[in-house]
Amino acid sequence: MNESEFDKKATDTLLRIEQGIEESGADIDFEAAGGILTLEFANGTKIIINKQGAARQIWVAAKSGGYHYGFVDDQWINDQGGGELMSELSRFIREQSGEDVALS
């Protein structure tokens, strides 16, 4: 995947995350700027999701740790444990905020 393809896929993914949060009705504030999506919860904790162009990955920083996702077979897959980005992100959100957000 070249840089342009990566940027489009990663940007589309960040937009899907924003849309999923909006549609869930959960009490989660978010801000997107410069390829970084910050989720902020009522308890003051945050999850930061960002595009890493040089590595062709999406990185997630959550209370439980840092995670790197590469694009494999049309999905963002965690290179440390093999989990899929959207399902793991839904779990991280639930663990940090108590909010159920089903991302797909």
XYZ file of C-alpha atoms in Angstrom:
104
model
C 0.000 0.000 0.000
C 1.432 3.369 -0.951
C 1.254 6.487 1.214
C -1.825 7.884 -0.530
C -3.761 4.609 -0.151
C -2.743 4.372 3.507
C -3.815 7.955 4.189
C -7.252 7.392 2.619
C -7.870 4.100 4.487
C -6.677 5.525 7.806
C -8.677 8.761 7.419
C -11.810 6.792 6.504
C -11.286 4.632 9.595
C -10.978 7.636 11.911
C -14.170 9.060 10.413
C -15.963 5.720 10.981
C -14.884 5.819 14.629
C -16.247 9.366 15.019
C -19.519 8.375 13.354
C -19.872 5.284 15.543
C -19.401 7.334 18.697
C -21.911 9.962 17.567
C -24.499 7.326 16.668
C -24.031 5.475 19.973
C -25.292 8.404 22.044
C -22.491 7.747 24.544
C -21.197 10.616 26.672
C -17.839 10.824 24.898
C -16.226 14.024 23.677
C -13.898 13.759 20.728
C -11.649 16.011 18.717
C -9.939 15.320 15.414
C -6.959 17.304 14.171
C -3.968 16.473 12.005
C -4.593 12.741 11.797
C -5.130 12.417 15.540
C -8.483 11.526 17.100
C -8.744 12.121 20.839
C -11.597 10.576 22.805
C -12.241 12.106 26.228
C -14.480 10.514 28.824
C -16.458 11.959 31.732
C -13.931 10.512 34.201
C -11.140 12.572 32.587
C -9.341 9.686 30.880
C -8.554 9.703 27.173
C -7.894 7.385 24.267
C -5.740 8.758 21.472
C -5.916 7.240 17.988
C -3.516 8.435 15.327
C -2.230 7.708 11.864
C 1.435 6.735 11.614
C 2.247 7.272 7.935
C 5.865 6.121 8.028
C 4.863 2.798 9.618
C 1.575 2.553 7.632
C -0.238 1.872 10.906
C -2.913 3.261 13.187
C -1.704 3.610 16.753
C -3.949 3.623 19.821
C -2.947 4.875 23.258
C -5.384 3.712 25.936
C -5.208 3.371 29.685
C -4.396 -0.316 29.193
C -1.416 0.407 26.914
C -0.261 1.284 23.427
C -1.335 -0.709 20.367
C -0.282 -0.730 16.707
C -2.586 -1.819 13.875
C -1.496 -2.640 10.338
C -3.853 -3.069 7.390
C -4.181 -6.811 6.616
C -6.904 -8.501 4.551
C -9.060 -5.360 4.531
C -8.888 -4.915 8.335
C -6.704 -3.064 10.826
C -5.014 -5.854 12.822
C -3.069 -5.477 16.077
C 0.513 -6.509 15.371
C 0.998 -7.500 19.015
C -2.012 -9.750 19.563
C -3.862 -10.131 16.269
C -7.064 -8.381 17.397
C -9.119 -6.189 15.061
C -9.061 -2.412 15.679
C -12.783 -1.703 15.939
C -13.573 -4.556 18.328
C -10.567 -3.786 20.510
C -11.359 -0.071 20.526
C -14.947 -0.828 21.598
C -13.494 -2.831 24.503
C -11.021 -0.070 25.451
C -13.860 2.480 25.495
C -15.998 0.222 27.698
C -13.069 -0.419 30.081
C -12.248 3.272 30.442
C -15.669 4.869 30.412
C -18.266 2.206 31.110
C -19.974 3.238 27.839
C -20.977 0.595 25.307
C -20.012 1.707 21.818
C -20.229 -0.902 19.065
C -17.812 0.109 16.331
C -17.687 -1.685 13.013
